[in-house]
Amino acid sequence: MSSRYKTAEIRKLLTNPKNIELVINDLYGRDATKYKTSYMVADISGGPGQSCRFDIVGQDAGRFSNWNTDGTETHGDLIDAARAVRDCTTADAIQYLGDLLATSPRLEVVDTNPTSPPKTPELARISSDTLRKLRSRLLKSTTAMDYLKAQGLDPDFLVDHFGIGLTNLQRQHHNGKQGNFITAPVLQQSGVLSKRMIKITVPGLSVNPQNEDIWCTGSPTTTWSGPSEGKRWIFVAQGVKEVWRIHQAIRGSSLEARISIISSTHSSQIPVEWNDEDFWKPWERVFLGQYSDTTGEDLANQVRRQARREFFRVEPPREIANDWATFFEADGRKRDIVDFDVLLNAAPAIGMPLPNRDSTVPLSEQEDGVYEDQRININGAYVNGKMYYPFQVRRVATVKRKRQMPDGNTRMVPEKASYYETRIVRSDGIILGMNIAPAPHGVEEEDKVIVLDDGTEVLTIPKPRDYSTWSWKNINTFVKSFETGHPSSRSTGEIMESIIAYLRQLTWLPNDTDYHLISAYVMMSYCYNAFEAIPLLLLNGEKGSGKTSLAEGIADLSFNGQILGGGSEKAFVRFIDQGRGLLVLDDLEFVGRRSNDEGGYGDINQVLKVSYSKSTGLKSVVEKNGTTRTLNFYGPKVITNISGIDAVNATRMYQISCRPMPSAVQETGSIRGRDVNASEKLRQELHSWGMSNILQADQIYRQKVATRGGRAEQIAAPLETIAEMTKNSTFVEAVQSAIRRLAYSRSDNLSAEDFLTQAVETIIERGVRNFISLSQIQAELALMPETRVLDAASAVPRDLLSLQDHTTIGRMLKTLAIRTGQPGRARLSGHAVRYYALDEEFVANVVGKAKHEDRVVEDPYEVFEPEGARQAFAFCETKTCAACPYDVVCDAALPGIRAGKRY
């Protein structure tokens, strides 16, 4: 085996559609059948059939889903496919793919670019030839491979990622030969594999080892789990095998992108760099994960003594195991990242004294000493399970002032005074004051501490007057509800129903599930600080489509909702800094432009690209006086425009399509527009709900996001969390359906065939099994605004015009192997309509795929007569208009059908 290619380089190449098709055709040849934007085979190991699908484009490009019950693997990527087809190791699969794709750079084992601080001393890198020889010996040794597998380790992963190998026997020991040790190059902070080796004894194989477990010559140094660039947390393990096992458990997850794992090359000794507090200072969190025994505690304490900062102690539950390798394998069950992430989140803080953020130690009770600077922006902050909300009240007080009396004497006279006061309400019902702490003479103003009554330090005194939307009356009611033990709001499900009802009277949307997604987004705005990443919303449509009215309604309902229309970037920055809530950017066309032309929202467009994520949303701005201020742009945002969205922002947004209201909907009078009184009442209740439920949202979200790595999954998790909190399965399915549809719409280069296939698949999931009518296809396409089937032909892109031609649709159904035989004709509500027999295999694949992905598949329609026409028309003839999913588009898509319908 030769390690000529970087795994990361190969994975990057395998996101390109041309490369994906090249690999599939080379692996499967004629067995692979192209189907829309995917290829189908019988199983991951090969064979003709349609039970295993490889996606070519979209967020799952280069990955497969395998529904073959006798198959090998259910999910994976092309590296897994190459390994299965060629019956080889992962390393050999990488070699094969690199040769096939003719990638570069070749012979690259190390990365010569050092990462940002903290830095550890750089060691000389290992040569490719040495690494290749050591790896080759390991893969040939059954005993060594079995030793690693017995400890729950994946040898192929360790070979690819950590460069492990096996020494040969040499005459270096005074008792004769020495060797057969597993070798692990010290992996440096930059990702470089070094010459310096950690050696591991293999019982029954190693000869004359220096230690019965692990050893390394020279002074102790740090070995890493991989490059640390961009990561915010660091986990200290007790030995290199612990590093391997933990990294193996979290690989491919969002946690892998946040945390570096390190250990000393000498398990029982501390590297000299760990005694420097600068080594630990840049990390947001440091977890001490040494063993849960006396030795582990001693090592953890050695680290704590030198670095003046807070640490978090994480240890395997003692009733399960005292080390991490055993923890993941104990009790006969495989523990995974979810179990590990739970322990991280529950880790107690230890180390130097810090202000207690849990309301028990005000400034007056803190001990003298040095404390870490942990100031926060208090506007909507969520810290240690509690949320803070600033507000202003007007206080009236009687004060005594010196006044001169008519007789010439001065007296202290009572007088009414009035002033505004900023206060903070906490999610546990406590109202806090805020003061500038006393400081010694000569301390600069900028160095004085602003502190809450509970000891929490804040960056600046908030100015909530212009942005706070929670009234004092309702804040007071919320506080009293805590004092009396009564609920401060209705249940999540009841509030959600009220939001949906309000949105339905506010505006008309062509996709009914969009009401559910927007409702979840509104509720998410009240606890968004508990999430690491959230989606943005784009309301897109022509003039008169109601997008601005919808945006205004969303702002009326949301957390500190504000509308910025035609304002300056300064107004945008001011709200971001002080409002910390949902912001509507009305008529913001810049996000739709592809060119680099300059415009008033250039910086805003750049901010939008990073504001979806808590980790990327920080931006420094320079004030007029030359001082630098750091702003947090992370938060919910709603954008409205006509021109659409660029590809970069598309991956961070859900696009809600707005369209002018059909006349039939207008005539019902159900759309009444904004009702400020109704929305304000809902918003006040939502404030109380958010404060009371943010901790639950945090807990559910942490479980969901622990195993998610892609951006699409990360931004979906907050909305899915809110949906789960309603405990309403119908609402959960509606939100998930909207997310799937909107994610599908973001795929590049969707053709008319793609839209038609999606429409037919949805129809089958609604209950059609044997025959399908052209009328239902037209109605389903009309529910998809992206198809433009209800627009005038002159305004429709040329590649979508085929969806407006009935004859072309029939031919496309045949080409796509969706229908069989010749079309039939029959009358539906007095109109002659074509209908088609569906291909049985196509129907079976759609139903199987939907069930595999846990989507709701409705039972087949109940029909009055068995003939094909009546089955095809069952969607209309067996339902009332009020219960029909096509009711809102019926008059526009199927003119005359409603009038001729027999109820």
CSV table of N, CA and C in Angstrom, one decimal, residues 199-322:
chain,number,residue,atom,x,y,z
A,199,LYS,N,5.9,4.7,20.8
A,199,LYS,CA,5.9,3.3,20.5
A,199,LYS,C,4.9,2.6,21.5
A,200,ILE,N,4.2,1.6,20.9
A,200,ILE,CA,3.2,0.9,21.7
A,200,ILE,C,3.6,-0.6,21.7
A,201,THR,N,3.5,-1.2,22.8
A,201,THR,CA,3.9,-2.6,23.0
A,201,THR,C,2.7,-3.5,22.6
A,202,VAL,N,2.9,-4.5,21.7
A,202,VAL,CA,1.8,-5.5,21.3
A,202,VAL,C,2.1,-6.8,22.0
A,203,PRO,N,1.3,-7.2,23.0
A,203,PRO,CA,1.6,-8.4,23.8
A,203,PRO,C,1.7,-9.6,22.8
A,204,GLY,N,2.8,-10.4,23.0
A,204,GLY,CA,3.0,-11.6,22.2
A,204,GLY,C,3.7,-11.3,20.9
A,205,LEU,N,3.9,-10.1,20.6
A,205,LEU,CA,4.6,-9.7,19.3
A,205,LEU,C,5.8,-8.9,19.5
A,206,SER,N,5.7,-7.9,20.4
A,206,SER,CA,6.8,-7.0,20.6
A,206,SER,C,7.9,-7.7,21.4
A,207,VAL,N,9.2,-7.3,21.0
A,207,VAL,CA,10.4,-8.0,21.6
A,207,VAL,C,11.2,-6.9,22.3
A,208,ASN,N,11.4,-7.2,23.6
A,208,ASN,CA,12.2,-6.3,24.5
A,208,ASN,C,11.8,-4.9,24.5
A,209,PRO,N,10.5,-4.6,24.8
A,209,PRO,CA,10.0,-3.2,24.8
A,209,PRO,C,10.6,-2.5,26.0
A,210,GLN,N,10.7,-1.2,26.0
A,210,GLN,CA,11.1,-0.4,27.1
A,210,GLN,C,10.0,-0.2,28.1
A,211,ASN,N,8.8,-0.4,27.7
A,211,ASN,CA,7.6,-0.3,28.6
A,211,ASN,C,6.6,-1.3,28.1
A,212,GLU,N,5.8,-1.8,29.1
A,212,GLU,CA,4.8,-2.8,28.8
A,212,GLU,C,3.6,-2.2,28.1
A,213,ASP,N,3.5,-0.8,28.0
A,213,ASP,CA,2.3,-0.2,27.3
A,213,ASP,C,2.8,0.8,26.3
A,214,ILE,N,3.2,2.0,26.7
A,214,ILE,CA,3.5,3.0,25.7
A,214,ILE,C,4.8,3.8,26.2
A,215,TRP,N,5.7,4.2,25.3
A,215,TRP,CA,6.8,5.0,25.7
A,215,TRP,C,7.3,5.8,24.5
A,216,CYS,N,8.1,6.8,24.8
A,216,CYS,CA,8.6,7.7,23.8
A,216,CYS,C,10.0,8.2,24.3
A,217,THR,N,11.0,8.3,23.5
A,217,THR,CA,12.3,8.8,23.9
A,217,THR,C,12.3,10.3,23.9
A,218,GLY,N,13.2,10.9,24.7
A,218,GLY,CA,13.3,12.3,24.7
A,218,GLY,C,12.4,12.9,25.8
A,219,SER,N,12.4,14.3,25.8
A,219,SER,CA,11.5,15.0,26.8
A,219,SER,C,10.1,15.0,26.3
A,220,PRO,N,9.1,15.1,27.2
A,220,PRO,CA,7.7,15.0,26.8
A,220,PRO,C,7.3,16.2,25.9
A,221,THR,N,6.5,15.9,25.0
A,221,THR,CA,5.9,17.0,24.1
A,221,THR,C,4.5,16.7,23.8
A,222,THR,N,3.8,17.5,23.1
A,222,THR,CA,2.4,17.4,22.8
A,222,THR,C,2.1,16.7,21.5
A,223,THR,N,1.2,15.7,21.5
A,223,THR,CA,0.8,15.1,20.2
A,223,THR,C,-0.7,15.4,20.1
A,224,TRP,N,-1.1,15.8,18.9
A,224,TRP,CA,-2.5,16.3,18.6
A,224,TRP,C,-3.3,15.4,17.8
A,225,SER,N,-4.6,15.6,17.8
A,225,SER,CA,-5.5,14.8,17.0
A,225,SER,C,-5.6,15.3,15.5
A,226,GLY,N,-5.0,16.4,15.2
A,226,GLY,CA,-5.0,17.0,13.9
A,226,GLY,C,-4.8,18.5,13.9
A,227,PRO,N,-4.9,19.2,12.8
A,227,PRO,CA,-4.7,20.6,12.8
A,227,PRO,C,-5.7,21.3,13.8
A,228,SER,N,-5.2,22.3,14.5
A,228,SER,CA,-6.1,23.0,15.5
A,228,SER,C,-6.7,24.3,14.9
A,229,GLU,N,-6.4,24.7,13.7
A,229,GLU,CA,-6.9,25.9,13.2
A,229,GLU,C,-8.4,25.9,13.1
A,230,GLY,N,-9.0,27.0,13.7
A,230,GLY,CA,-10.4,27.2,13.6
A,230,GLY,C,-11.2,26.5,14.7
A,231,LYS,N,-10.5,25.8,15.6
A,231,LYS,CA,-11.1,25.1,16.7
A,231,LYS,C,-11.1,25.9,18.0
A,232,ARG,N,-12.1,25.8,18.8
A,232,ARG,CA,-12.3,26.6,20.0
A,232,ARG,C,-12.1,25.9,21.3
A,233,TRP,N,-12.2,24.6,21.3
A,233,TRP,CA,-12.1,23.8,22.5
A,233,TRP,C,-10.9,22.9,22.4
A,234,ILE,N,-10.4,22.5,23.5
A,234,ILE,CA,-9.3,21.5,23.6
A,234,ILE,C,-9.5,20.5,24.7
A,235,PHE,N,-9.2,19.3,24.4
A,235,PHE,CA,-9.5,18.1,25.3
A,235,PHE,C,-8.2,17.5,25.6
A,236,VAL,N,-7.8,17.4,26.9
A,236,VAL,CA,-6.5,16.7,27.3
A,236,VAL,C,-6.8,15.3,27.7
A,237,ALA,N,-6.2,14.4,26.9
A,237,ALA,CA,-6.4,12.9,27.2
A,237,ALA,C,-5.1,12.5,27.8
A,238,GLN,N,-5.1,11.3,28.4
A,238,GLN,CA,-4.0,10.8,29.2
A,238,GLN,C,-3.0,10.1,28.4
A,239,GLY,N,-3.3,9.6,27.2
A,239,GLY,CA,-2.3,8.9,26.3
A,239,GLY,C,-2.8,9.0,24.9
A,240,VAL,N,-1.9,8.6,24.0
A,240,VAL,CA,-2.1,8.7,22.6
A,240,VAL,C,-3.3,7.7,22.2
A,241,LYS,N,-3.4,6.5,22.8
A,241,LYS,CA,-4.5,5.7,22.4
A,241,LYS,C,-5.9,6.3,22.8
A,242,GLU,N,-5.9,7.1,23.8
A,242,GLU,CA,-7.1,7.8,24.2
A,242,GLU,C,-7.5,8.8,23.1
A,243,VAL,N,-6.4,9.5,22.6
A,243,VAL,CA,-6.6,10.5,21.6
A,243,VAL,C,-7.2,9.8,20.4
A,244,TRP,N,-6.7,8.7,20.0
A,244,TRP,CA,-7.2,7.9,18.8
A,244,TRP,C,-8.6,7.5,19.0
A,245,ARG,N,-9.0,7.0,20.2
A,245,ARG,CA,-10.3,6.4,20.3
A,245,ARG,C,-11.4,7.5,20.4
A,246,ILE,N,-11.0,8.7,21.0
A,246,ILE,CA,-12.0,9.8,21.1
A,246,ILE,C,-12.2,10.4,19.7
A,247,HIS,N,-11.1,10.6,19.0
A,247,HIS,CA,-11.2,11.2,17.7
A,247,HIS,C,-11.9,10.3,16.7
A,248,GLN,N,-11.7,9.0,16.9
A,248,GLN,CA,-12.4,8.1,16.1
A,248,GLN,C,-13.9,8.2,16.3
A,249,ALA,N,-14.3,8.4,17.6
A,249,ALA,CA,-15.8,8.5,17.9
A,249,ALA,C,-16.4,9.7,17.4
A,250,ILE,N,-15.7,10.9,17.3
A,250,ILE,CA,-16.3,12.1,16.9
A,250,ILE,C,-16.1,12.5,15.4
A,251,ARG,N,-15.3,11.7,14.7
A,251,ARG,CA,-15.0,12.1,13.3
A,251,ARG,C,-16.3,12.2,12.5
A,252,GLY,N,-16.2,13.2,11.6
A,252,GLY,CA,-17.4,13.5,10.7
A,252,GLY,C,-18.5,14.2,11.4
A,253,SER,N,-18.4,14.6,12.7
A,253,SER,CA,-19.4,15.3,13.4
A,253,SER,C,-19.1,16.8,13.5
A,254,SER,N,-20.1,17.6,14.0
A,254,SER,CA,-19.8,19.0,14.2
A,254,SER,C,-18.8,19.2,15.3
A,255,LEU,N,-18.8,18.2,16.3
A,255,LEU,CA,-17.9,18.4,17.4
A,255,LEU,C,-16.4,18.3,16.9
A,256,GLU,N,-16.2,17.5,15.9
A,256,GLU,CA,-14.8,17.4,15.4
A,256,GLU,C,-14.3,18.8,14.9
A,257,ALA,N,-15.2,19.6,14.4
A,257,ALA,CA,-14.8,20.9,13.9
A,257,ALA,C,-14.6,21.9,15.0
A,258,ARG,N,-15.0,21.6,16.3
A,258,ARG,CA,-14.9,22.5,17.4
A,258,ARG,C,-13.8,22.2,18.4
A,259,ILE,N,-13.3,20.9,18.4
A,259,ILE,CA,-12.5,20.5,19.5
A,259,ILE,C,-11.2,19.8,19.0
A,260,SER,N,-10.1,20.2,19.6
A,260,SER,CA,-8.8,19.5,19.4
A,260,SER,C,-8.6,18.5,20.6
A,261,ILE,N,-7.9,17.4,20.3
A,261,ILE,CA,-7.6,16.4,21.4
A,261,ILE,C,-6.1,16.3,21.4
A,262,ILE,N,-5.6,16.4,22.6
A,262,ILE,CA,-4.1,16.3,22.8
A,262,ILE,C,-3.8,15.3,23.9
A,263,SER,N,-2.5,14.9,23.9
A,263,SER,CA,-2.0,14.2,25.1
A,263,SER,C,-0.5,14.4,25.1
A,264,SER,N,0.1,14.0,26.2
A,264,SER,CA,1.6,14.1,26.3
A,264,SER,C,2.1,12.8,25.6
A,265,THR,N,3.3,12.9,25.0
A,265,THR,CA,3.9,11.7,24.5
A,265,THR,C,4.3,10.7,25.6
A,266,HIS,N,4.5,11.3,26.8
A,266,HIS,CA,4.8,10.5,28.0
A,266,HIS,C,3.5,10.5,28.9
A,267,SER,N,2.8,9.5,28.9
A,267,SER,CA,1.5,9.5,29.6
A,267,SER,C,1.5,10.0,31.0
A,268,SER,N,2.6,9.8,31.8
A,268,SER,CA,2.6,10.2,33.2
A,268,SER,C,3.4,11.5,33.4
A,269,GLN,N,3.9,12.2,32.3
A,269,GLN,CA,4.7,13.4,32.5
A,269,GLN,C,4.1,14.5,31.7
A,270,ILE,N,4.2,15.7,32.2
A,270,ILE,CA,3.6,16.9,31.5
A,270,ILE,C,4.6,17.6,30.6
A,271,PRO,N,4.3,17.9,29.4
A,271,PRO,CA,5.2,18.7,28.5
A,271,PRO,C,5.5,20.1,29.0
A,272,VAL,N,6.6,20.6,28.8
A,272,VAL,CA,7.0,21.9,29.3
A,272,VAL,C,6.1,23.0,28.8
A,273,GLU,N,5.6,22.9,27.6
A,273,GLU,CA,4.7,23.9,27.1
A,273,GLU,C,3.4,24.0,27.9
A,274,TRP,N,3.0,23.0,28.5
A,274,TRP,CA,1.8,23.0,29.3
A,274,TRP,C,1.9,23.9,30.6
A,275,ASN,N,3.1,24.1,31.0
A,275,ASN,CA,3.3,25.0,32.2
A,275,ASN,C,3.3,26.5,31.9
A,276,ASP,N,3.1,26.8,30.6
A,276,ASP,CA,3.0,28.2,30.2
A,276,ASP,C,1.5,28.5,30.0
A,277,GLU,N,1.0,29.5,30.7
A,277,GLU,CA,-0.4,29.9,30.7
A,277,GLU,C,-0.8,30.4,29.3
A,278,ASP,N,0.2,30.8,28.5
A,278,ASP,CA,-0.2,31.3,27.1
A,278,ASP,C,-0.6,30.1,26.2
A,279,PHE,N,-0.1,28.9,26.6
A,279,PHE,CA,-0.6,27.7,25.8
A,279,PHE,C,-2.1,27.5,25.9
A,280,TRP,N,-2.6,27.8,27.1
A,280,TRP,CA,-4.1,27.5,27.3
A,280,TRP,C,-4.9,28.7,27.0
A,281,LYS,N,-4.4,29.9,27.0
A,281,LYS,CA,-5.1,31.2,27.0
A,281,LYS,C,-6.1,31.3,25.8
A,282,PRO,N,-5.7,30.9,24.5
A,282,PRO,CA,-6.5,31.2,23.4
A,282,PRO,C,-7.8,30.3,23.3
A,283,TRP,N,-7.8,29.2,24.1
A,283,TRP,CA,-8.9,28.3,24.0
A,283,TRP,C,-10.2,28.7,24.8
A,284,GLU,N,-11.3,28.6,24.1
A,284,GLU,CA,-12.6,29.0,24.8
A,284,GLU,C,-12.9,28.1,25.9
A,285,ARG,N,-12.7,26.8,25.8
A,285,ARG,CA,-12.9,25.8,26.8
A,285,ARG,C,-11.7,24.8,26.8
A,286,VAL,N,-11.3,24.4,28.0
A,286,VAL,CA,-10.2,23.4,28.1
A,286,VAL,C,-10.8,22.3,29.0
A,287,PHE,N,-10.9,21.1,28.4
A,287,PHE,CA,-11.4,19.9,29.2
A,287,PHE,C,-10.2,19.0,29.6
A,288,LEU,N,-10.2,18.7,30.9
A,288,LEU,CA,-9.2,17.8,31.4
A,288,LEU,C,-9.8,16.4,31.5
A,289,GLY,N,-9.4,15.5,30.6
A,289,GLY,CA,-10.0,14.2,30.4
A,289,GLY,C,-9.2,13.1,30.9
A,290,GLN,N,-8.3,13.3,31.8
A,290,GLN,CA,-7.5,12.2,32.3
A,290,GLN,C,-8.3,11.1,33.0
A,291,TYR,N,-7.7,10.0,33.3
A,291,TYR,CA,-8.5,8.9,33.9
A,291,TYR,C,-9.2,9.2,35.2
A,292,SER,N,-10.2,8.5,35.4
A,292,SER,CA,-11.0,8.7,36.7
A,292,SER,C,-10.4,7.9,37.8
A,293,ASP,N,-9.1,8.0,38.1
A,293,ASP,CA,-8.5,7.3,39.2
A,293,ASP,C,-7.5,8.3,39.8
A,294,THR,N,-6.7,7.8,40.8
A,294,THR,CA,-5.8,8.7,41.5
A,294,THR,C,-4.7,9.3,40.6
A,295,THR,N,-4.2,8.4,39.7
A,295,THR,CA,-3.2,8.9,38.7
A,295,THR,C,-3.7,10.0,37.8
A,296,GLY,N,-5.0,9.8,37.3
A,296,GLY,CA,-5.6,10.8,36.4
A,296,GLY,C,-5.8,12.1,37.2
A,297,GLU,N,-6.3,12.0,38.4
A,297,GLU,CA,-6.5,13.2,39.2
A,297,GLU,C,-5.2,14.0,39.4
A,298,ASP,N,-4.1,13.3,39.7
A,298,ASP,CA,-2.8,13.9,39.9
A,298,ASP,C,-2.3,14.7,38.6
A,299,LEU,N,-2.5,14.0,37.5
A,299,LEU,CA,-2.1,14.6,36.2
A,299,LEU,C,-2.9,15.9,35.9
A,300,ALA,N,-4.3,15.8,36.2
A,300,ALA,CA,-5.1,16.9,36.0
A,300,ALA,C,-4.7,18.1,36.8
A,301,ASN,N,-4.4,17.8,38.1
A,301,ASN,CA,-4.0,18.8,39.0
A,301,ASN,C,-2.7,19.5,38.6
A,302,GLN,N,-1.7,18.7,38.0
A,302,GLN,CA,-0.5,19.3,37.6
A,302,GLN,C,-0.7,20.3,36.5
A,303,VAL,N,-1.7,20.1,35.6
A,303,VAL,CA,-2.0,21.0,34.6
A,303,VAL,C,-2.6,22.3,35.2
A,304,ARG,N,-3.5,22.1,36.1
A,304,ARG,CA,-4.2,23.2,36.7
A,304,ARG,C,-3.3,24.2,37.5
A,305,ARG,N,-2.3,23.7,38.1
A,305,ARG,CA,-1.4,24.5,39.0
A,305,ARG,C,-0.7,25.6,38.2
A,306,GLN,N,-0.4,25.4,36.9
A,306,GLN,CA,0.4,26.3,36.2
A,306,GLN,C,-0.4,27.4,35.4
A,307,ALA,N,-1.5,27.0,34.8
A,307,ALA,CA,-2.3,27.8,34.0
A,307,ALA,C,-3.4,28.6,34.8
A,308,ARG,N,-3.3,29.9,34.7
A,308,ARG,CA,-4.3,30.7,35.5
A,308,ARG,C,-5.6,30.9,34.7
A,309,ARG,N,-6.4,29.9,34.6
A,309,ARG,CA,-7.6,29.9,33.9
A,309,ARG,C,-8.6,28.9,34.4
A,310,GLU,N,-9.8,28.9,33.8
A,310,GLU,CA,-10.8,27.9,34.2
A,310,GLU,C,-10.7,26.7,33.3
A,311,PHE,N,-10.8,25.5,34.0
A,311,PHE,CA,-10.8,24.2,33.3
A,311,PHE,C,-12.2,23.5,33.5
A,312,PHE,N,-12.4,22.5,32.7
A,312,PHE,CA,-13.6,21.7,32.9
A,312,PHE,C,-13.1,20.2,33.0
A,313,ARG,N,-13.5,19.6,34.1
A,313,ARG,CA,-13.1,18.2,34.4
A,313,ARG,C,-14.1,17.2,33.8
A,314,VAL,N,-13.6,16.4,32.9
A,314,VAL,CA,-14.4,15.4,32.2
A,314,VAL,C,-13.8,14.0,32.5
A,315,GLU,N,-14.5,13.1,33.0
A,315,GLU,CA,-13.9,11.8,33.2
A,315,GLU,C,-15.0,10.8,32.9
A,316,PRO,N,-14.6,9.6,32.5
A,316,PRO,CA,-15.6,8.5,32.2
A,316,PRO,C,-16.3,8.2,33.5
A,317,PRO,N,-17.6,7.9,33.5
A,317,PRO,CA,-18.4,7.6,34.7
A,317,PRO,C,-17.7,6.4,35.3
A,318,ARG,N,-17.4,6.5,36.6
A,318,ARG,CA,-16.6,5.5,37.3
A,318,ARG,C,-17.2,4.1,37.4
A,319,GLU,N,-18.6,4.1,37.3
A,319,GLU,CA,-19.3,2.8,37.4
A,319,GLU,C,-19.2,2.1,36.0
A,320,ILE,N,-18.7,2.8,35.0
A,320,ILE,CA,-18.6,2.2,33.7
A,320,ILE,C,-17.1,1.8,33.4
A,321,ALA,N,-16.3,2.8,33.5
A,321,ALA,CA,-14.9,2.6,33.2
A,321,ALA,C,-14.0,3.8,33.8
A,322,ASN,N,-12.7,3.6,33.8
A,322,ASN,CA,-11.9,4.7,34.3
A,322,ASN,C,-11.0,5.3,33.2
